[in-house]
Tab-separated table of C-alpha atoms in Angstrom:
chain	number	residue	atom	x	y	z
A	1	UNK	CA	11.052	7.716	1.859
A	2	UNK	CA	8.394	10.072	0.590
A	3	UNK	CA	5.092	9.340	-1.110
A	4	UNK	CA	5.209	9.881	-4.862
A	5	UNK	CA	1.544	10.168	-5.857
A	6	UNK	CA	2.040	9.994	-9.637
A	7	UNK	CA	5.035	7.694	-9.757
A	8	UNK	CA	3.433	4.390	-8.832
A	9	UNK	CA	0.561	2.914	-10.816
A	10	UNK	CA	-1.250	-0.104	-9.511
A	11	UNK	CA	-3.750	-2.762	-10.362
A	12	UNK	CA	-5.066	-2.067	-13.881
A	13	UNK	CA	-3.286	-2.020	-17.251
A	14	UNK	CA	-4.177	1.626	-17.812
A	15	UNK	CA	-4.824	2.659	-14.246
A	16	UNK	CA	-2.642	5.725	-14.738
A	17	UNK	CA	-5.593	7.552	-16.278
A	18	UNK	CA	-7.319	7.456	-12.919
A	19	UNK	CA	-4.306	8.511	-10.873
A	20	UNK	CA	-5.240	11.914	-9.478
A	21	UNK	CA	-3.910	13.290	-6.202
A	22	UNK	CA	-6.432	12.493	-3.469
A	23	UNK	CA	-9.589	13.524	-5.354
A	24	UNK	CA	-12.966	11.891	-4.589
A	25	UNK	CA	-13.700	11.732	-8.350
A	26	UNK	CA	-10.534	11.444	-10.486
A	27	UNK	CA	-12.521	11.590	-13.749
A	28	UNK	CA	-14.071	14.937	-12.822
A	29	UNK	CA	-10.647	16.201	-11.802
A	30	UNK	CA	-9.348	15.646	-15.339
A	31	UNK	CA	-12.536	16.779	-17.125
A	32	UNK	CA	-11.588	20.470	-17.290
A	33	UNK	CA	-14.460	21.594	-19.552
A	34	UNK	CA	-17.004	19.406	-17.736
A	35	UNK	CA	-18.389	17.892	-20.943
A	36	UNK	CA	-18.468	14.376	-19.513
A	37	UNK	CA	-15.543	13.050	-21.581
A	38	UNK	CA	-11.769	13.386	-21.657
A	39	UNK	CA	-9.807	14.639	-24.630
A	40	UNK	CA	-6.109	13.936	-24.975
A	41	UNK	CA	-5.340	17.549	-24.057
A	42	UNK	CA	-7.164	17.178	-20.740
A	43	UNK	CA	-4.975	14.285	-19.611
A	44	UNK	CA	-1.657	15.189	-17.919
A	45	UNK	CA	1.239	14.837	-20.328
A	46	UNK	CA	2.958	12.081	-18.357
A	47	UNK	CA	-0.180	9.924	-18.622
A	48	UNK	CA	-1.045	10.407	-22.303
A	49	UNK	CA	0.736	7.220	-23.310
A	50	UNK	CA	-2.220	5.320	-21.784
A	51	UNK	CA	-4.953	7.279	-23.575
A	52	UNK	CA	-5.395	4.958	-26.546
A	53	UNK	CA	-5.682	1.960	-24.214
A	54	UNK	CA	-8.697	3.558	-22.532
A	55	UNK	CA	-10.316	4.857	-25.747
A	56	UNK	CA	-11.990	1.536	-26.577
A	57	UNK	CA	-14.249	2.827	-29.361
A	58	UNK	CA	-11.561	4.940	-31.023
A	59	UNK	CA	-13.544	8.190	-31.029
A	60	UNK	CA	-10.586	10.206	-29.647
A	61	UNK	CA	-12.328	10.708	-26.323
A	62	UNK	CA	-12.466	8.720	-23.088
A	63	UNK	CA	-15.946	8.539	-21.602
A	64	UNK	CA	-16.594	8.059	-17.911
A	65	UNK	CA	-17.598	4.446	-18.661
A	66	UNK	CA	-14.350	3.780	-20.537
A	67	UNK	CA	-12.383	5.445	-17.751
A	68	UNK	CA	-14.007	3.338	-15.037
A	69	UNK	CA	-13.693	0.158	-17.078
A	70	UNK	CA	-9.937	0.629	-17.329
A	71	UNK	CA	-9.667	1.633	-13.680
A	72	UNK	CA	-11.508	-1.541	-12.730
A	73	UNK	CA	-9.085	-3.723	-14.650
A	74	UNK	CA	-11.370	-4.648	-17.565
A	75	UNK	CA	-9.235	-5.244	-20.628
A	76	UNK	CA	-11.679	-6.098	-23.348
A	77	UNK	CA	-15.292	-6.358	-24.388
A	78	UNK	CA	-17.948	-3.809	-23.662
A	79	UNK	CA	-16.909	-1.176	-21.130
A	80	UNK	CA	-18.866	-1.254	-17.917
A	81	UNK	CA	-19.064	1.427	-15.268
A	82	UNK	CA	-17.357	0.698	-11.984
A	83	UNK	CA	-19.561	-0.059	-8.999
A	84	UNK	CA	-20.924	2.752	-6.890
A	85	UNK	CA	-19.000	3.319	-3.678
A	86	UNK	CA	-19.720	4.766	-0.264
A	87	UNK	CA	-16.775	6.774	1.022
A	88	UNK	CA	-16.662	6.738	4.814
A	89	UNK	CA	-14.232	9.379	6.020
A	90	UNK	CA	-12.284	10.006	9.193
A	91	UNK	CA	-13.335	6.906	11.102
A	92	UNK	CA	-11.655	6.929	14.512
A	93	UNK	CA	-10.139	3.455	14.888
A	94	UNK	CA	-8.746	4.107	18.388
A	95	UNK	CA	-11.379	6.305	19.995
A	96	UNK	CA	-9.193	9.167	21.157
A	97	UNK	CA	-10.078	11.736	18.469
A	98	UNK	CA	-6.471	11.935	17.258
A	99	UNK	CA	-6.545	12.813	13.510
A	100	UNK	CA	-3.479	10.623	13.043
A	101	UNK	CA	-5.509	7.614	14.228
A	102	UNK	CA	-8.299	7.817	11.686
A	103	UNK	CA	-9.013	5.944	8.474
A	104	UNK	CA	-11.126	6.249	5.323
A	105	UNK	CA	-13.097	3.393	3.789
A	106	UNK	CA	-14.353	2.806	0.266
A	107	UNK	CA	-17.206	0.325	0.406
A	108	UNK	CA	-19.344	-0.849	-2.543
A	109	UNK	CA	-22.928	0.281	-2.034
A	110	UNK	CA	-24.170	-3.301	-2.106
A	111	UNK	CA	-21.969	-4.203	0.884
A	112	UNK	CA	-24.927	-5.761	2.682
A	113	UNK	CA	-25.340	-8.393	-0.039
A	114	UNK	CA	-21.867	-9.980	0.065
A	115	UNK	CA	-18.599	-10.009	1.949
A	116	UNK	CA	-15.495	-8.814	0.138
A	117	UNK	CA	-11.780	-9.031	0.913
A	118	UNK	CA	-10.211	-5.887	2.350
A	119	UNK	CA	-7.022	-4.171	1.186
A	120	UNK	CA	-5.545	-1.564	3.534
A	121	UNK	CA	-3.202	1.068	2.064
A	122	UNK	CA	-0.493	2.607	4.267
A	123	UNK	CA	1.156	5.818	3.091
A	124	UNK	CA	4.835	6.648	2.981
A	125	UNK	CA	6.629	9.838	3.940
A	126	UNK	CA	9.665	8.792	5.975
A	127	UNK	CA	7.500	8.438	9.117
A	128	UNK	CA	7.688	12.270	9.144
A	129	UNK	CA	4.929	13.165	6.711
A	130	UNK	CA	2.144	11.763	4.554
A	131	UNK	CA	-1.577	11.279	5.009
A	132	UNK	CA	-4.233	8.712	4.276
A	133	UNK	CA	-5.551	10.770	1.355
A	134	UNK	CA	-2.277	10.139	-0.514
A	135	UNK	CA	-3.474	6.599	-1.198
A	136	UNK	CA	-7.085	7.413	-2.023
A	137	UNK	CA	-6.852	7.311	-5.820
A	138	UNK	CA	-5.279	3.862	-5.866
A	139	UNK	CA	-7.696	2.593	-3.219
A	140	UNK	CA	-10.608	3.860	-5.329
A	141	UNK	CA	-9.327	2.000	-8.396
A	142	UNK	CA	-9.398	-1.305	-6.571
A	143	UNK	CA	-12.706	-0.738	-4.819
A	144	UNK	CA	-14.416	0.402	-8.022
A	145	UNK	CA	-13.850	-3.068	-9.478
A	146	UNK	CA	-16.496	-4.297	-7.051
A	147	UNK	CA	-14.156	-7.024	-5.865
A	148	UNK	CA	-12.707	-5.413	-2.733
A	149	UNK	CA	-13.356	-3.060	0.153
A	150	UNK	CA	-10.400	-0.708	0.586
A	151	UNK	CA	-9.127	1.444	3.426
A	152	UNK	CA	-6.467	4.132	3.773
A	153	UNK	CA	-5.102	4.902	7.217
A	154	UNK	CA	-3.261	7.601	9.097
A	155	UNK	CA	-0.758	6.681	11.795
A	156	UNK	CA	1.219	8.785	14.231
A	157	UNK	CA	4.285	10.467	12.779
A	158	UNK	CA	7.615	10.775	14.538
A	159	UNK	CA	7.006	14.398	15.504
A	160	UNK	CA	4.343	13.008	17.848
A	161	UNK	CA	5.705	9.625	18.871
A	162	UNK	CA	8.597	7.336	17.962
A	163	UNK	CA	8.592	3.593	17.387
A	164	UNK	CA	6.614	1.444	18.176
A	165	UNK	CA	3.712	3.942	18.006
A	166	UNK	CA	3.469	3.554	14.226
A	167	UNK	CA	2.994	-0.215	14.263
A	168	UNK	CA	0.671	0.004	17.294
A	169	UNK	CA	-1.548	2.278	15.198
A	170	UNK	CA	-1.457	0.041	12.131
A	171	UNK	CA	-2.322	-3.045	14.159
A	172	UNK	CA	-5.119	-1.188	15.948
A	173	UNK	CA	-6.544	-0.235	12.541
A	174	UNK	CA	-6.463	-3.867	11.361
A	175	UNK	CA	-8.132	-5.048	14.570
A	176	UNK	CA	-10.804	-2.352	14.242
A	177	UNK	CA	-11.589	-3.227	10.623
A	178	UNK	CA	-11.720	-6.936	11.377
A	179	UNK	CA	-13.899	-6.274	14.432
A	180	UNK	CA	-16.271	-4.160	12.297
A	181	UNK	CA	-16.208	-6.566	9.350
A	182	UNK	CA	-19.920	-7.333	9.391
A	183	UNK	CA	-20.817	-3.642	9.420
A	184	UNK	CA	-18.608	-2.808	6.437
A	185	UNK	CA	-19.151	-5.923	4.306
A	186	UNK	CA	-15.602	-7.178	4.888
A	187	UNK	CA	-14.468	-10.797	4.805
A	188	UNK	CA	-12.436	-10.821	8.054
A	189	UNK	CA	-10.407	-13.833	6.976
A	190	UNK	CA	-9.022	-12.107	3.873
A	191	UNK	CA	-7.231	-8.850	4.637
A	192	UNK	CA	-4.264	-7.626	2.619
A	193	UNK	CA	-2.013	-4.626	3.136
A	194	UNK	CA	-0.123	-2.484	0.655
A	195	UNK	CA	2.429	0.250	1.324
A	196	UNK	CA	5.467	1.939	-0.094
A	197	UNK	CA	8.653	3.286	1.425
A	198	UNK	CA	7.899	3.945	5.121
A	199	UNK	CA	4.500	2.372	4.467
A	200	UNK	CA	6.307	-0.598	2.948
A	201	UNK	CA	8.229	-1.022	6.191
A	202	UNK	CA	4.998	-0.993	8.176
A	203	UNK	CA	3.111	-3.463	5.977
A	204	UNK	CA	6.133	-5.770	6.020
A	205	UNK	CA	6.152	-5.794	9.829
A	206	UNK	CA	2.400	-6.423	9.804
A	207	UNK	CA	3.036	-9.401	7.544
A	208	UNK	CA	5.724	-11.035	9.663
A	209	UNK	CA	4.867	-10.134	13.260
A	210	UNK	CA	1.401	-11.710	13.381
A	211	UNK	CA	0.021	-11.258	16.865
A	212	UNK	CA	3.447	-10.655	18.439
A	213	UNK	CA	2.732	-9.183	21.921
A	214	UNK	CA	5.708	-6.795	21.815
A	215	UNK	CA	4.275	-5.042	18.769
A	216	UNK	CA	0.544	-5.420	19.381
A	217	UNK	CA	-0.125	-2.520	21.711
A	218	UNK	CA	-3.439	-2.032	23.493
A	219	UNK	CA	-5.128	0.704	21.490
A	220	UNK	CA	-8.811	0.701	20.664
A	221	UNK	CA	-11.794	-1.420	21.628
A	222	UNK	CA	-10.836	-4.624	19.798
A	223	UNK	CA	-7.855	-5.772	21.841
A	224	UNK	CA	-8.796	-9.450	21.580
A	225	UNK	CA	-9.207	-9.383	17.776
A	226	UNK	CA	-6.311	-10.610	15.633
A	227	UNK	CA	-4.151	-8.121	13.720
A	228	UNK	CA	-2.841	-10.756	11.320
A	229	UNK	CA	-3.004	-10.064	7.599
A	230	UNK	CA	-3.275	-12.545	4.747
A	231	UNK	CA	-0.958	-10.918	2.194
A	232	UNK	CA	1.518	-8.058	1.825
A	233	UNK	CA	2.477	-5.856	-1.117
A	234	UNK	CA	5.687	-4.016	-0.220
A	235	UNK	CA	7.105	-1.298	-2.436
A	236	UNK	CA	10.712	-0.456	-1.576
A	237	UNK	CA	10.252	-0.477	2.196
A	238	UNK	CA	13.128	-0.901	4.682
A	239	UNK	CA	12.972	-4.427	6.032
A	240	UNK	CA	16.156	-4.696	8.151
A	241	UNK	CA	17.511	-1.580	9.832
A	242	UNK	CA	20.470	-3.569	11.169
A	243	UNK	CA	21.760	-4.021	7.622
A	244	UNK	CA	20.340	-0.834	6.100
A	245	UNK	CA	23.762	0.791	5.719
A	246	UNK	CA	25.524	-2.482	5.018
A	247	UNK	CA	26.434	-5.522	7.053
A	248	UNK	CA	26.408	-4.899	10.814
A	249	UNK	CA	24.942	-1.412	10.583
A	250	UNK	CA	25.986	0.456	13.731
A	251	UNK	CA	24.339	2.907	16.098
A	252	UNK	CA	26.509	5.618	14.570
A	253	UNK	CA	25.177	4.755	11.093
A	254	UNK	CA	21.564	4.852	12.251
A	255	UNK	CA	22.099	8.138	14.089
A	256	UNK	CA	23.234	9.973	10.954
A	257	UNK	CA	20.000	9.551	9.011
A	258	UNK	CA	17.410	12.086	10.156
A	259	UNK	CA	14.313	10.079	9.231
A	260	UNK	CA	15.527	6.844	10.773
A	261	UNK	CA	16.967	8.593	13.830
A	262	UNK	CA	13.645	10.267	14.638
A	263	UNK	CA	11.850	6.942	14.277
A	264	UNK	CA	14.141	4.825	16.421
A	265	UNK	CA	15.146	7.032	19.366
A	266	UNK	CA	18.198	8.675	20.903
A	267	UNK	CA	20.464	6.553	23.104
A	268	UNK	CA	22.301	3.541	21.768
A	269	UNK	CA	20.400	0.844	23.625
A	270	UNK	CA	17.030	2.265	22.621
A	271	UNK	CA	17.980	2.774	18.974
A	272	UNK	CA	19.446	-0.678	18.488
A	273	UNK	CA	16.521	-2.461	20.150
A	274	UNK	CA	13.987	-0.435	18.183
A	275	UNK	CA	15.966	-1.090	14.995
A	276	UNK	CA	15.615	-4.811	15.658
A	277	UNK	CA	11.913	-4.611	16.459
A	278	UNK	CA	11.120	-2.357	13.479
A	279	UNK	CA	12.756	-4.807	11.061
A	280	UNK	CA	10.340	-7.230	9.418
A	281	UNK	CA	13.082	-9.844	9.094
A	282	UNK	CA	13.268	-10.093	12.894
A	283	UNK	CA	9.832	-11.668	13.145
A	284	UNK	CA	9.761	-14.067	10.187
A	285	UNK	CA	8.239	-17.489	10.844
A	286	UNK	CA	6.741	-20.220	8.708
A	287	UNK	CA	3.137	-19.033	9.267
A	288	UNK	CA	3.676	-15.545	7.832
A	289	UNK	CA	1.561	-13.965	5.118
A	290	UNK	CA	2.636	-14.269	1.462
A	291	UNK	CA	4.681	-11.306	0.205
A	292	UNK	CA	4.973	-9.451	-3.082
A	293	UNK	CA	7.929	-7.042	-3.134
A	294	UNK	CA	8.862	-4.626	-5.911
A	295	UNK	CA	12.041	-2.568	-5.612
A	296	UNK	CA	14.128	-0.464	-7.972
A	297	UNK	CA	17.758	-1.423	-8.525
A	298	UNK	CA	18.755	2.261	-8.578
A	299	UNK	CA	16.937	3.245	-5.398
A	300	UNK	CA	19.187	5.730	-3.577
A	301	UNK	CA	16.995	6.031	-0.472
A	302	UNK	CA	16.303	2.383	0.389
A	303	UNK	CA	18.952	-0.044	-0.901
A	304	UNK	CA	17.747	-2.788	-3.240
A	305	UNK	CA	19.551	-5.221	-0.930
A	306	UNK	CA	16.725	-4.716	1.576
A	307	UNK	CA	14.307	-6.397	-0.832
A	308	UNK	CA	16.706	-9.239	-1.522
A	309	UNK	CA	17.241	-9.827	2.179
A	310	UNK	CA	13.609	-10.199	3.184
A	311	UNK	CA	12.840	-12.262	0.083
A	312	UNK	CA	15.614	-14.729	0.940
A	313	UNK	CA	14.599	-14.846	4.611
A	314	UNK	CA	10.958	-15.530	3.767
A	315	UNK	CA	11.881	-18.268	1.337
A	316	UNK	CA	14.197	-19.752	3.952
A	317	UNK	CA	11.229	-19.999	6.312
A	318	UNK	CA	9.090	-21.607	3.545
A	319	UNK	CA	6.882	-18.516	3.245
A	320	UNK	CA	5.547	-17.634	-0.206
A	321	UNK	CA	7.494	-14.629	-1.485
A	322	UNK	CA	7.690	-12.915	-4.875
A	323	UNK	CA	10.410	-10.374	-5.623
A	324	UNK	CA	10.179	-8.284	-8.779
A	325	UNK	CA	13.360	-6.425	-9.633
A	326	UNK	CA	12.554	-3.085	-11.241
A	327	UNK	CA	15.640	-2.759	-13.414
A	328	UNK	CA	16.930	0.809	-13.338
A	329	UNK	CA	14.076	1.966	-11.100
A	330	UNK	CA	14.581	4.481	-8.349
A	331	UNK	CA	12.477	5.269	-5.294
A	332	UNK	CA	9.240	5.129	-7.270
A	333	UNK	CA	8.295	3.723	-10.673
A	334	UNK	CA	5.358	2.925	-12.918
A	335	UNK	CA	4.851	-0.096	-15.113
A	336	UNK	CA	1.817	-1.826	-16.600
A	337	UNK	CA	3.286	-5.324	-16.359
A	338	UNK	CA	3.926	-4.787	-12.662
A	339	UNK	CA	0.332	-3.630	-12.196
A	340	UNK	CA	-0.971	-6.850	-13.731
A	341	UNK	CA	1.233	-9.018	-11.514
A	342	UNK	CA	0.011	-7.218	-8.396
A	343	UNK	CA	-3.610	-7.805	-9.379
A	344	UNK	CA	-2.946	-11.514	-9.944
A	345	UNK	CA	-1.258	-11.712	-6.522
A	346	UNK	CA	-4.133	-9.994	-4.717
A	347	UNK	CA	-6.751	-12.095	-6.489
A	348	UNK	CA	-4.847	-15.282	-5.709
A	349	UNK	CA	-4.295	-14.597	-2.018
A	350	UNK	CA	-7.535	-12.808	-1.148
A	351	UNK	CA	-10.085	-14.162	-3.624
A	352	UNK	CA	-8.758	-17.669	-4.222
A	353	UNK	CA	-8.343	-17.176	-7.971
A	354	UNK	CA	-5.400	-19.264	-9.266
A	355	UNK	CA	-2.718	-17.403	-11.163
A	356	UNK	CA	0.957	-17.551	-12.055
A	357	UNK	CA	3.040	-14.628	-10.795
A	358	UNK	CA	6.113	-13.968	-12.870
A	359	UNK	CA	9.247	-12.835	-11.048
A	360	UNK	CA	11.101	-11.893	-14.216
A	361	UNK	CA	12.850	-8.511	-13.873
A	362	UNK	CA	10.986	-5.552	-15.328
A	363	UNK	CA	12.638	-2.565	-16.930
A	364	UNK	CA	11.351	0.463	-15.018
A	365	UNK	CA	9.710	3.230	-17.050
C-alpha cells in the first residue's frame, strides 16, 4: 500500500506532463536547460506520449503557458496560464508541533475575492510511510485551475501510534480547515477528500463515519466543528478489513500481514475491534458523502473485491457511488479517461456543475 508518485495521473487530460515528485514548480523541474520551454527530450520517457497533446501550436516545444493550460484541464482554444498560488507550508492543525500533524495548502492568490471548494489529499504508504509532499504535484494541478483550494496532510504513522490515531488526525485536519475557512478562502460546505491505498482507506472512513464520536477524537482547537466531507475519491483503499483476506477474515489472517498488523494492534480483541472500526463499510448510512472508487482488477495488495464491497454497500444505503473497474490494473495506474471522470465528479459534487459519470470499465495503461 505504497504511494506511487508517477503511476497515478489525475484531473486533466494531459496532466502527466505536470507530474513531478513533490516539486514546488514542476515545469522548472523538467526544464533542464532553463530556456523557458520543454523539448521532447526534456520530458521523462514514460510521459512523452502526452507531449503532442500539450503542444497546442505544434512548434515541437511546450511553453509554460501550454503546460499550465493542460495542467488546469483546458482542452482547447487559446492556452491560458494557471492562476498564481500561495503555498502555505507546515501548518500545525493540532497545535502540538508534531511534524506528522501538519499540512500544506495551495491557495489562489485572489482567495480574498471568492470562496472555493477544498480538496484534501491524503497520502498512502501502508500507514508505515509517506508524506504530505507526495501529493503536492497533483494538488497543484487542481489548484492551478483556479477552481479549488487544495491541501495535503501528514498523519501519524504506525511507528508512532496505531489505530485510531490516523483517523483522529485526518478528522482534526478537516475540522481545522473548515474552522479556518474564511482565512483561506474555503467554502466550508464543499470539502472533498482524495486518497490512494492507505490514504484511500482513510478518505473512505472520512466519507462514511461523518461525526461518529468513536472516531472523532479531541485533537486541535476546533472540537465543535464538523469533520464531515462532501465527496470521496478512493483509489484502491481497503474498505473492510473483516473481509480483506476473504469472507470472515480471522485474527490469524490479520496478524500475518505486517502493515495491517501494525495498524490494528496485538491481542485478538483489540485487533478485531480496530478492524471493524477502521473499515469504512462499518459506518455506512444514507447521509454519507458520494463516492468515486477506482480499483485495478489485478491488484495484488488490495483485492478488487474491496471496491466491489463498499460500492454495493453504499448503493444499498441509497448513497451515490461510482465504481470504475480498471481492467488489468494493479496497485497503481494511469489513464486519461479516468482523469476526466474524476474531474466531472469533483465539479459535480463540489461546484454544482451537472455531469454524467460513466462507470464503464477502463483498460488500464
